[in-house]
């Protein structure tokens, strides 16, 4: 996968989320992503950025336009230095939440994107990477 | 006849803003003795699980305060995304646009009023 263009946004407070979503939308629009795929991407990103703020105490997001095998898409990487997730398979279950949310954030976000990767080390932090292809299903 | 509250959300919401809306709306229902709440989300391009939960909460709270909630104008892409996300909107009535939402609210109010008077039962038995 080749990253064509890269932007880093640091997330410290809730208002940063609004700016991040706008920037993400601009990247998606620029490569001609359909409204439906844009909506799915931004909704997934919205779930993940909330997790990052709530559980990870904020962090840094990288937005990239990526290219692979004639496909173009947007990759978003969420990296925090929070407490980490002890049991990822549990966190990926629908309805599981350590907070008071619905527990849809991680599994829901995964359903809305084409590629989803999560790595977490307790005491070090969590990194989630998602890709939505412009014409992917 | 009760009054209706009409709320149009014009911006994409962040969490604090959504919580404020929830508070203000429930306070207003009590204050104006509203019987119905119509929330127009036609300008909203993202409804994530938090925003969905707020809509559900508003519907539940207004129900407890004896008011009905109708959400109108949801964009098709938002509807598809909500389903894939796996978010149910229990207790939230929806309609295509403001006009149809108003009709739905009126119909619901009439229905309950007739029901309380026992009119509906009589209709059924005479037919």
PDB file of N, CA, C and O in Angstrom, chain A residues 38-112:
ATOM      1  N   UNK A  38     -18.380   7.801   2.083  1.00  0.00           N
ATOM      2  CA  UNK A  38     -17.916   8.902   2.949  1.00  0.00           C
ATOM      3  C   UNK A  38     -18.589   8.817   4.317  1.00  0.00           C
ATOM      4  O   UNK A  38     -17.944   8.934   5.352  1.00  0.00           O
ATOM      5  N   UNK A  39     -19.918   8.618   4.281  1.00  0.00           N
ATOM      6  CA  UNK A  39     -20.688   8.570   5.531  1.00  0.00           C
ATOM      7  C   UNK A  39     -20.213   7.412   6.409  1.00  0.00           C
ATOM      8  O   UNK A  39     -20.037   7.563   7.618  1.00  0.00           O
ATOM      9  N   UNK A  40     -19.990   6.248   5.764  1.00  0.00           N
ATOM     10  CA  UNK A  40     -19.524   5.089   6.527  1.00  0.00           C
ATOM     11  C   UNK A  40     -18.150   5.351   7.133  1.00  0.00           C
ATOM     12  O   UNK A  40     -17.913   5.064   8.312  1.00  0.00           O
ATOM     13  N   UNK A  41     -17.258   5.907   6.327  1.00  0.00           N
ATOM     14  CA  UNK A  41     -15.894   6.189   6.804  1.00  0.00           C
ATOM     15  C   UNK A  41     -15.906   7.165   7.973  1.00  0.00           C
ATOM     16  O   UNK A  41     -15.270   6.928   9.003  1.00  0.00           O
ATOM     17  N   UNK A  42     -16.647   8.255   7.808  1.00  0.00           N
ATOM     18  CA  UNK A  42     -16.628   9.294   8.840  1.00  0.00           C
ATOM     19  C   UNK A  42     -17.336   8.809  10.113  1.00  0.00           C
ATOM     20  O   UNK A  42     -16.918   9.121  11.223  1.00  0.00           O
ATOM     21  N   UNK A  43     -18.384   8.001   9.947  1.00  0.00           N
ATOM     22  CA  UNK A  43     -19.065   7.461  11.127  1.00  0.00           C
ATOM     23  C   UNK A  43     -18.134   6.517  11.897  1.00  0.00           C
ATOM     24  O   UNK A  43     -18.030   6.597  13.125  1.00  0.00           O
ATOM     25  N   UNK A  44     -17.437   5.633  11.155  1.00  0.00           N
ATOM     26  CA  UNK A  44     -16.482   4.724  11.803  1.00  0.00           C
ATOM     27  C   UNK A  44     -15.404   5.531  12.528  1.00  0.00           C
ATOM     28  O   UNK A  44     -15.068   5.256  13.684  1.00  0.00           O
ATOM     29  N   UNK A  45     -14.887   6.563  11.839  1.00  0.00           N
ATOM     30  CA  UNK A  45     -13.832   7.388  12.422  1.00  0.00           C
ATOM     31  C   UNK A  45     -14.336   8.103  13.671  1.00  0.00           C
ATOM     32  O   UNK A  45     -13.612   8.257  14.649  1.00  0.00           O
ATOM     33  N   UNK A  46     -15.601   8.511  13.628  1.00  0.00           N
ATOM     34  CA  UNK A  46     -16.199   9.217  14.749  1.00  0.00           C
ATOM     35  C   UNK A  46     -16.262   8.314  15.995  1.00  0.00           C
ATOM     36  O   UNK A  46     -15.998   8.757  17.115  1.00  0.00           O
ATOM     37  N   UNK A  47     -16.589   7.022  15.772  1.00  0.00           N
ATOM     38  CA  UNK A  47     -16.614   6.066  16.886  1.00  0.00           C
ATOM     39  C   UNK A  47     -15.203   5.907  17.475  1.00  0.00           C
ATOM     40  O   UNK A  47     -15.026   5.879  18.689  1.00  0.00           O
ATOM     41  N   UNK A  48     -14.226   5.790  16.570  1.00  0.00           N
ATOM     42  CA  UNK A  48     -12.860   5.519  17.031  1.00  0.00           C
ATOM     43  C   UNK A  48     -12.232   6.724  17.724  1.00  0.00           C
ATOM     44  O   UNK A  48     -11.504   6.567  18.706  1.00  0.00           O
ATOM     45  N   UNK A  49     -12.530   7.923  17.208  1.00  0.00           N
ATOM     46  CA  UNK A  49     -11.937   9.106  17.829  1.00  0.00           C
ATOM     47  C   UNK A  49     -12.548   9.332  19.215  1.00  0.00           C
ATOM     48  O   UNK A  49     -11.870   9.780  20.151  1.00  0.00           O
ATOM     49  N   UNK A  50     -13.810   8.944  19.379  1.00  0.00           N
ATOM     50  CA  UNK A  50     -14.434   9.061  20.701  1.00  0.00           C
ATOM     51  C   UNK A  50     -13.762   8.116  21.693  1.00  0.00           C
ATOM     52  O   UNK A  50     -13.448   8.496  22.810  1.00  0.00           O
ATOM     53  N   UNK A  51     -13.544   6.873  21.254  1.00  0.00           N
ATOM     54  CA  UNK A  51     -12.837   5.905  22.094  1.00  0.00           C
ATOM     55  C   UNK A  51     -11.487   6.451  22.528  1.00  0.00           C
ATOM     56  O   UNK A  51     -11.080   6.326  23.678  1.00  0.00           O
ATOM     57  N   UNK A  52     -10.804   7.054  21.529  1.00  0.00           N
ATOM     58  CA  UNK A  52      -9.469   7.560  21.779  1.00  0.00           C
ATOM     59  C   UNK A  52      -9.473   8.645  22.851  1.00  0.00           C
ATOM     60  O   UNK A  52      -8.618   8.671  23.736  1.00  0.00           O
ATOM     61  N   UNK A  53     -10.469   9.535  22.795  1.00  0.00           N
ATOM     62  CA  UNK A  53     -10.584  10.610  23.773  1.00  0.00           C
ATOM     63  C   UNK A  53     -11.012  10.073  25.136  1.00  0.00           C
ATOM     64  O   UNK A  53     -10.473  10.461  26.169  1.00  0.00           O
ATOM     65  N   UNK A  54     -11.974   9.143  25.104  1.00  0.00           N
ATOM     66  CA  UNK A  54     -12.598   8.679  26.337  1.00  0.00           C
ATOM     67  C   UNK A  54     -11.687   7.726  27.114  1.00  0.00           C
ATOM     68  O   UNK A  54     -11.545   7.836  28.320  1.00  0.00           O
ATOM     69  N   UNK A  55     -11.106   6.778  26.371  1.00  0.00           N
ATOM     70  CA  UNK A  55     -10.311   5.761  27.062  1.00  0.00           C
ATOM     71  C   UNK A  55      -8.807   5.996  26.971  1.00  0.00           C
ATOM     72  O   UNK A  55      -8.052   5.545  27.813  1.00  0.00           O
ATOM     73  N   UNK A  56      -8.390   6.663  25.889  1.00  0.00           N
ATOM     74  CA  UNK A  56      -6.946   6.837  25.682  1.00  0.00           C
ATOM     75  C   UNK A  56      -6.432   8.205  26.070  1.00  0.00           C
ATOM     76  O   UNK A  56      -5.234   8.474  25.961  1.00  0.00           O
ATOM     77  N   UNK A  57      -7.346   9.093  26.472  1.00  0.00           N
ATOM     78  CA  UNK A  57      -6.940  10.437  26.847  1.00  0.00           C
ATOM     79  C   UNK A  57      -6.431  11.270  25.681  1.00  0.00           C
ATOM     80  O   UNK A  57      -5.560  12.119  25.836  1.00  0.00           O
ATOM     81  N   UNK A  58      -6.956  11.003  24.490  1.00  0.00           N
ATOM     82  CA  UNK A  58      -6.521  11.741  23.297  1.00  0.00           C
ATOM     83  C   UNK A  58      -5.343  11.059  22.624  1.00  0.00           C
ATOM     84  O   UNK A  58      -4.909   9.991  23.055  1.00  0.00           O
ATOM     85  N   UNK A  59      -4.857  11.661  21.569  1.00  0.00           N
ATOM     86  CA  UNK A  59      -3.751  11.055  20.843  1.00  0.00           C
ATOM     87  C   UNK A  59      -3.568  11.709  19.489  1.00  0.00           C
ATOM     88  O   UNK A  59      -3.973  12.862  19.303  1.00  0.00           O
ATOM     89  N   UNK A  60      -2.984  10.957  18.562  1.00  0.00           N
ATOM     90  CA  UNK A  60      -2.714  11.548  17.255  1.00  0.00           C
ATOM     91  C   UNK A  60      -3.345  10.720  16.146  1.00  0.00           C
ATOM     92  O   UNK A  60      -3.289   9.491  16.150  1.00  0.00           O
ATOM     93  N   UNK A  61      -3.955  11.419  15.187  1.00  0.00           N
ATOM     94  CA  UNK A  61      -4.588  10.748  14.063  1.00  0.00           C
ATOM     95  C   UNK A  61      -3.825  11.080  12.782  1.00  0.00           C
ATOM     96  O   UNK A  61      -3.448  12.225  12.559  1.00  0.00           O
ATOM     97  N   UNK A  62      -3.578  10.064  11.974  1.00  0.00           N
ATOM     98  CA  UNK A  62      -2.964  10.280  10.664  1.00  0.00           C
ATOM     99  C   UNK A  62      -3.988   9.947   9.585  1.00  0.00           C
ATOM    100  O   UNK A  62      -4.559   8.857   9.585  1.00  0.00           O
ATOM    101  N   UNK A  63      -4.234  10.902   8.689  1.00  0.00           N
ATOM    102  CA  UNK A  63      -5.126  10.647   7.551  1.00  0.00           C
ATOM    103  C   UNK A  63      -4.242  10.519   6.308  1.00  0.00           C
ATOM    104  O   UNK A  63      -3.402  11.378   6.052  1.00  0.00           O
ATOM    105  N   UNK A  64      -4.426   9.436   5.567  1.00  0.00           N
ATOM    106  CA  UNK A  64      -3.618   9.228   4.363  1.00  0.00           C
ATOM    107  C   UNK A  64      -4.503   8.853   3.186  1.00  0.00           C
ATOM    108  O   UNK A  64      -5.477   8.114   3.347  1.00  0.00           O
ATOM    109  N   UNK A  65      -4.138   9.347   2.014  1.00  0.00           N
ATOM    110  CA  UNK A  65      -4.752   8.831   0.795  1.00  0.00           C
ATOM    111  C   UNK A  65      -3.845   7.696   0.336  1.00  0.00           C
ATOM    112  O   UNK A  65      -2.644   7.882   0.182  1.00  0.00           O
ATOM    113  N   UNK A  66      -4.398   6.500   0.202  1.00  0.00           N
ATOM    114  CA  UNK A  66      -3.562   5.338  -0.114  1.00  0.00           C
ATOM    115  C   UNK A  66      -3.957   4.719  -1.458  1.00  0.00           C
ATOM    116  O   UNK A  66      -5.078   4.873  -1.940  1.00  0.00           O
ATOM    117  N   UNK A  67      -2.997   3.995  -2.013  1.00  0.00           N
ATOM    118  CA  UNK A  67      -3.147   3.419  -3.337  1.00  0.00           C
ATOM    119  C   UNK A  67      -2.646   1.991  -3.302  1.00  0.00           C
ATOM    120  O   UNK A  67      -1.562   1.724  -2.801  1.00  0.00           O
ATOM    121  N   UNK A  68      -3.456   1.050  -3.784  1.00  0.00           N
ATOM    122  CA  UNK A  68      -3.020  -0.334  -3.847  1.00  0.00           C
ATOM    123  C   UNK A  68      -3.770  -1.033  -4.973  1.00  0.00           C
ATOM    124  O   UNK A  68      -5.001  -0.989  -5.026  1.00  0.00           O
ATOM    125  N   UNK A  69      -3.033  -1.695  -5.832  1.00  0.00           N
ATOM    126  CA  UNK A  69      -3.636  -2.469  -6.942  1.00  0.00           C
ATOM    127  C   UNK A  69      -4.742  -1.684  -7.645  1.00  0.00           C
ATOM    128  O   UNK A  69      -5.882  -2.146  -7.730  1.00  0.00           O
ATOM    129  N   UNK A  70      -4.409  -0.519  -8.131  1.00  0.00           N
ATOM    130  CA  UNK A  70      -5.354   0.308  -8.897  1.00  0.00           C
ATOM    131  C   UNK A  70      -6.490   0.883  -8.041  1.00  0.00           C
ATOM    132  O   UNK A  70      -7.358   1.558  -8.554  1.00  0.00           O
ATOM    133  N   UNK A  71      -6.490   0.551  -6.768  1.00  0.00           N
ATOM    134  CA  UNK A  71      -7.551   1.096  -5.918  1.00  0.00           C
ATOM    135  C   UNK A  71      -7.031   2.309  -5.167  1.00  0.00           C
ATOM    136  O   UNK A  71      -5.889   2.324  -4.732  1.00  0.00           O
ATOM    137  N   UNK A  72      -7.908   3.283  -4.996  1.00  0.00           N
ATOM    138  CA  UNK A  72      -7.520   4.417  -4.165  1.00  0.00           C
ATOM    139  C   UNK A  72      -8.498   4.499  -2.989  1.00  0.00           C
ATOM    140  O   UNK A  72      -9.660   4.114  -3.106  1.00  0.00           O
ATOM    141  N   UNK A  73      -7.985   4.918  -1.862  1.00  0.00           N
ATOM    142  CA  UNK A  73      -8.839   4.966  -0.673  1.00  0.00           C
ATOM    143  C   UNK A  73      -8.262   5.882   0.388  1.00  0.00           C
ATOM    144  O   UNK A  73      -7.263   6.570   0.163  1.00  0.00           O
ATOM    145  N   UNK A  74      -8.913   5.903   1.530  1.00  0.00           N
ATOM    146  CA  UNK A  74      -8.433   6.723   2.644  1.00  0.00           C
ATOM    147  C   UNK A  74      -8.121   5.811   3.824  1.00  0.00           C
ATOM    148  O   UNK A  74      -8.922   4.955   4.185  1.00  0.00           O
ATOM    149  N   UNK A  75      -6.912   5.988   4.362  1.00  0.00           N
ATOM    150  CA  UNK A  75      -6.548   5.250   5.571  1.00  0.00           C
ATOM    151  C   UNK A  75      -6.481   6.226   6.746  1.00  0.00           C
ATOM    152  O   UNK A  75      -5.953   7.328   6.604  1.00  0.00           O
ATOM    153  N   UNK A  76      -7.014   5.823   7.862  1.00  0.00           N
ATOM    154  CA  UNK A  76      -6.948   6.660   9.063  1.00  0.00           C
ATOM    155  C   UNK A  76      -6.339   5.838  10.188  1.00  0.00           C
ATOM    156  O   UNK A  76      -6.771   4.707  10.449  1.00  0.00           O
ATOM    157  N   UNK A  77      -5.308   6.390  10.810  1.00  0.00           N
ATOM    158  CA  UNK A  77      -4.642   5.680  11.905  1.00  0.00           C
ATOM    159  C   UNK A  77      -4.822   6.474  13.203  1.00  0.00           C
ATOM    160  O   UNK A  77      -4.489   7.658  13.268  1.00  0.00           O
ATOM    161  N   UNK A  78      -5.379   5.802  14.202  1.00  0.00           N
ATOM    162  CA  UNK A  78      -5.631   6.431  15.509  1.00  0.00           C
ATOM    163  C   UNK A  78      -4.628   5.867  16.508  1.00  0.00           C
ATOM    164  O   UNK A  78      -4.641   4.669  16.771  1.00  0.00           O
ATOM    165  N   UNK A  79      -3.777   6.723  17.043  1.00  0.00           N
ATOM    166  CA  UNK A  79      -2.782   6.230  17.997  1.00  0.00           C
ATOM    167  C   UNK A  79      -2.895   6.980  19.321  1.00  0.00           C
ATOM    168  O   UNK A  79      -2.835   8.209  19.346  1.00  0.00           O
ATOM    169  N   UNK A  80      -3.089   6.236  20.394  1.00  0.00           N
ATOM    170  CA  UNK A  80      -3.105   6.888  21.706  1.00  0.00           C
ATOM    171  C   UNK A  80      -2.094   6.231  22.637  1.00  0.00           C
ATOM    172  O   UNK A  80      -1.589   5.144  22.365  1.00  0.00           O
ATOM    173  N   UNK A  81      -1.772   6.938  23.707  1.00  0.00           N
ATOM    174  CA  UNK A  81      -0.839   6.408  24.703  1.00  0.00           C
ATOM    175  C   UNK A  81      -1.601   6.135  25.990  1.00  0.00           C
ATOM    176  O   UNK A  81      -1.138   6.407  27.090  1.00  0.00           O
ATOM    177  N   UNK A  82      -2.805   5.620  25.833  1.00  0.00           N
ATOM    178  CA  UNK A  82      -3.675   5.343  26.977  1.00  0.00           C
ATOM    179  C   UNK A  82      -3.310   4.041  27.668  1.00  0.00           C
ATOM    180  O   UNK A  82      -2.250   3.474  27.422  1.00  0.00           O
ATOM    181  N   UNK A  83      -4.228   3.540  28.507  1.00  0.00           N
ATOM    182  CA  UNK A  83      -3.942   2.330  29.287  1.00  0.00           C
ATOM    183  C   UNK A  83      -3.924   1.041  28.462  1.00  0.00           C
ATOM    184  O   UNK A  83      -3.472   0.006  28.956  1.00  0.00           O
ATOM    185  N   UNK A  84      -4.415   1.109  27.212  1.00  0.00           N
ATOM    186  CA  UNK A  84      -4.442  -0.101  26.387  1.00  0.00           C
ATOM    187  C   UNK A  84      -5.654  -0.965  26.674  1.00  0.00           C
ATOM    188  O   UNK A  84      -6.366  -0.764  27.653  1.00  0.00           O
ATOM    189  N   UNK A  85      -5.885  -1.939  25.791  1.00  0.00           N
ATOM    190  CA  UNK A  85      -7.037  -2.837  25.944  1.00  0.00           C
ATOM    191  C   UNK A  85      -6.516  -4.222  26.321  1.00  0.00           C
ATOM    192  O   UNK A  85      -5.785  -4.848  25.557  1.00  0.00           O
ATOM    193  N   UNK A  86      -6.868  -4.724  27.520  1.00  0.00           N
ATOM    194  CA  UNK A  86      -6.335  -6.015  27.967  1.00  0.00           C
ATOM    195  C   UNK A  86      -6.827  -7.179  27.097  1.00  0.00           C
ATOM    196  O   UNK A  86      -6.075  -8.097  26.807  1.00  0.00           O
ATOM    197  N   UNK A  87      -8.099  -7.141  26.689  1.00  0.00           N
ATOM    198  CA  UNK A  87      -8.660  -8.258  25.937  1.00  0.00           C
ATOM    199  C   UNK A  87      -9.343  -7.737  24.669  1.00  0.00           C
ATOM    200  O   UNK A  87     -10.504  -7.335  24.706  1.00  0.00           O
ATOM    201  N   UNK A  88      -8.604  -7.742  23.555  1.00  0.00           N
ATOM    202  CA  UNK A  88      -9.126  -7.145  22.325  1.00  0.00           C
ATOM    203  C   UNK A  88     -10.329  -7.915  21.793  1.00  0.00           C
ATOM    204  O   UNK A  88     -11.312  -7.321  21.348  1.00  0.00           O
ATOM    205  N   UNK A  89     -10.281  -9.261  21.876  1.00  0.00           N
ATOM    206  CA  UNK A  89     -11.398 -10.031  21.318  1.00  0.00           C
ATOM    207  C   UNK A  89     -12.700  -9.715  22.057  1.00  0.00           C
ATOM    208  O   UNK A  89     -13.775  -9.685  21.475  1.00  0.00           O
ATOM    209  N   UNK A  90     -12.586  -9.446  23.344  1.00  0.00           N
ATOM    210  CA  UNK A  90     -13.760  -9.067  24.125  1.00  0.00           C
ATOM    211  C   UNK A  90     -14.260  -7.678  23.702  1.00  0.00           C
ATOM    212  O   UNK A  90     -15.454  -7.451  23.549  1.00  0.00           O
ATOM    213  N   UNK A  91     -13.296  -6.760  23.513  1.00  0.00           N
ATOM    214  CA  UNK A  91     -13.647  -5.395  23.127  1.00  0.00           C
ATOM    215  C   UNK A  91     -14.289  -5.343  21.742  1.00  0.00           C
ATOM    216  O   UNK A  91     -15.019  -4.412  21.418  1.00  0.00           O
ATOM    217  N   UNK A  92     -14.006  -6.369  20.918  1.00  0.00           N
ATOM    218  CA  UNK A  92     -14.563  -6.395  19.571  1.00  0.00           C
ATOM    219  C   UNK A  92     -15.954  -7.019  19.532  1.00  0.00           C
ATOM    220  O   UNK A  92     -16.550  -7.127  18.469  1.00  0.00           O
ATOM    221  N   UNK A  93     -16.454  -7.473  20.694  1.00  0.00           N
ATOM    222  CA  UNK A  93     -17.794  -8.059  20.720  1.00  0.00           C
ATOM    223  C   UNK A  93     -18.860  -6.970  20.772  1.00  0.00           C
ATOM    224  O   UNK A  93     -18.693  -5.983  21.470  1.00  0.00           O
ATOM    225  N   UNK A  94     -19.956  -7.202  20.061  1.00  0.00           N
ATOM    226  CA  UNK A  94     -21.081  -6.270  20.126  1.00  0.00           C
ATOM    227  C   UNK A  94     -21.633  -6.226  21.537  1.00  0.00           C
ATOM    228  O   UNK A  94     -21.826  -7.248  22.177  1.00  0.00           O
ATOM    229  N   UNK A  95     -21.858  -5.015  22.013  1.00  0.00           N
ATOM    230  CA  UNK A  95     -22.528  -4.872  23.299  1.00  0.00           C
ATOM    231  C   UNK A  95     -21.600  -4.899  24.492  1.00  0.00           C
ATOM    232  O   UNK A  95     -22.033  -4.761  25.625  1.00  0.00           O
ATOM    233  N   UNK A  96     -20.286  -5.068  24.235  1.00  0.00           N
ATOM    234  CA  UNK A  96     -19.365  -5.057  25.365  1.00  0.00           C
ATOM    235  C   UNK A  96     -18.812  -3.650  25.557  1.00  0.00           C
ATOM    236  O   UNK A  96     -18.323  -3.039  24.611  1.00  0.00           O
ATOM    237  N   UNK A  97     -18.912  -3.130  26.763  1.00  0.00           N
ATOM    238  CA  UNK A  97     -18.389  -1.802  27.024  1.00  0.00           C
ATOM    239  C   UNK A  97     -17.938  -1.693  28.465  1.00  0.00           C
ATOM    240  O   UNK A  97     -18.602  -2.180  29.366  1.00  0.00           O
ATOM    241  N   UNK A  98     -16.772  -1.056  28.664  1.00  0.00           N
ATOM    242  CA  UNK A  98     -16.333  -0.817  30.034  1.00  0.00           C
ATOM    243  C   UNK A  98     -16.869   0.524  30.515  1.00  0.00           C
ATOM    244  O   UNK A  98     -16.908   0.808  31.692  1.00  0.00           O
ATOM    245  N   UNK A  99     -17.264   1.361  29.549  1.00  0.00           N
ATOM    246  CA  UNK A  99     -17.882   2.640  29.915  1.00  0.00           C
ATOM    247  C   UNK A  99     -19.385   2.437  29.966  1.00  0.00           C
ATOM    248  O   UNK A  99     -19.866   1.328  30.152  1.00  0.00           O
ATOM    249  N   UNK A 100     -20.114   3.530  29.781  1.00  0.00           N
ATOM    250  CA  UNK A 100     -21.567   3.406  29.829  1.00  0.00           C
ATOM    251  C   UNK A 100     -22.176   3.478  28.441  1.00  0.00           C
ATOM    252  O   UNK A 100     -23.347   3.777  28.271  1.00  0.00           O
ATOM    253  N   UNK A 101     -21.374   3.195  27.408  1.00  0.00           N
ATOM    254  CA  UNK A 101     -21.884   3.301  26.048  1.00  0.00           C
ATOM    255  C   UNK A 101     -22.587   2.014  25.643  1.00  0.00           C
ATOM    256  O   UNK A 101     -22.753   1.097  26.439  1.00  0.00           O
ATOM    257  N   UNK A 102     -22.981   1.953  24.381  1.00  0.00           N
ATOM    258  CA  UNK A 102     -23.714   0.789  23.900  1.00  0.00           C
ATOM    259  C   UNK A 102     -22.784  -0.362  23.517  1.00  0.00           C
ATOM    260  O   UNK A 102     -23.236  -1.445  23.202  1.00  0.00           O
ATOM    261  N   UNK A 103     -21.487  -0.102  23.501  1.00  0.00           N
ATOM    262  CA  UNK A 103     -20.545  -1.140  23.111  1.00  0.00           C
ATOM    263  C   UNK A 103     -20.560  -1.426  21.627  1.00  0.00           C
ATOM    264  O   UNK A 103     -20.270  -2.531  21.186  1.00  0.00           O
ATOM    265  N   UNK A 104     -20.903  -0.414  20.841  1.00  0.00           N
ATOM    266  CA  UNK A 104     -20.943  -0.599  19.392  1.00  0.00           C
ATOM    267  C   UNK A 104     -19.729  -0.017  18.699  1.00  0.00           C
ATOM    268  O   UNK A 104     -19.488  -0.271  17.528  1.00  0.00           O
ATOM    269  N   UNK A 105     -18.973   0.783  19.415  1.00  0.00           N
ATOM    270  CA  UNK A 105     -17.878   1.545  18.820  1.00  0.00           C
ATOM    271  C   UNK A 105     -16.932   0.735  17.965  1.00  0.00           C
ATOM    272  O   UNK A 105     -16.872   0.921  16.755  1.00  0.00           O
ATOM    273  N   UNK A 106     -16.196  -0.207  18.571  1.00  0.00           N
ATOM    274  CA  UNK A 106     -15.200  -0.976  17.818  1.00  0.00           C
ATOM    275  C   UNK A 106     -15.823  -1.925  16.795  1.00  0.00           C
ATOM    276  O   UNK A 106     -15.490  -1.853  15.612  1.00  0.00           O
ATOM    277  N   UNK A 107     -16.747  -2.822  17.209  1.00  0.00           N
ATOM    278  CA  UNK A 107     -17.321  -3.732  16.205  1.00  0.00           C
ATOM    279  C   UNK A 107     -18.111  -2.994  15.128  1.00  0.00           C
ATOM    280  O   UNK A 107     -18.071  -3.376  13.954  1.00  0.00           O
ATOM    281  N   UNK A 108     -18.795  -1.927  15.512  1.00  0.00           N
ATOM    282  CA  UNK A 108     -19.565  -1.134  14.549  1.00  0.00           C
ATOM    283  C   UNK A 108     -18.654  -0.478  13.523  1.00  0.00           C
ATOM    284  O   UNK A 108     -18.900  -0.521  12.323  1.00  0.00           O
ATOM    285  N   UNK A 109     -17.557   0.109  14.015  1.00  0.00           N
ATOM    286  CA  UNK A 109     -16.601   0.760  13.123  1.00  0.00           C
ATOM    287  C   UNK A 109     -16.015  -0.253  12.145  1.00  0.00           C
ATOM    288  O   UNK A 109     -15.847   0.024  10.963  1.00  0.00           O
ATOM    289  N   UNK A 110     -15.739  -1.459  12.630  1.00  0.00           N
ATOM    290  CA  UNK A 110     -15.161  -2.495  11.784  1.00  0.00           C
ATOM    291  C   UNK A 110     -16.102  -2.854  10.631  1.00  0.00           C
ATOM    292  O   UNK A 110     -15.673  -3.063   9.505  1.00  0.00           O
ATOM    293  N   UNK A 111     -17.394  -2.907  10.939  1.00  0.00           N
ATOM    294  CA  UNK A 111     -18.371  -3.238   9.898  1.00  0.00           C
ATOM    295  C   UNK A 111     -18.470  -2.158   8.822  1.00  0.00           C
ATOM    296  O   UNK A 111     -18.911  -2.421   7.711  1.00  0.00           O
ATOM    297  N   UNK A 112     -18.081  -0.932   9.154  1.00  0.00           N
ATOM    298  CA  UNK A 112     -18.280   0.184   8.223  1.00  0.00           C
ATOM    299  C   UNK A 112     -17.094   0.440   7.306  1.00  0.00           C
ATOM    300  O   UNK A 112     -17.163   1.278   6.427  1.00  0.00           O
TER     301      UNK A 112
END
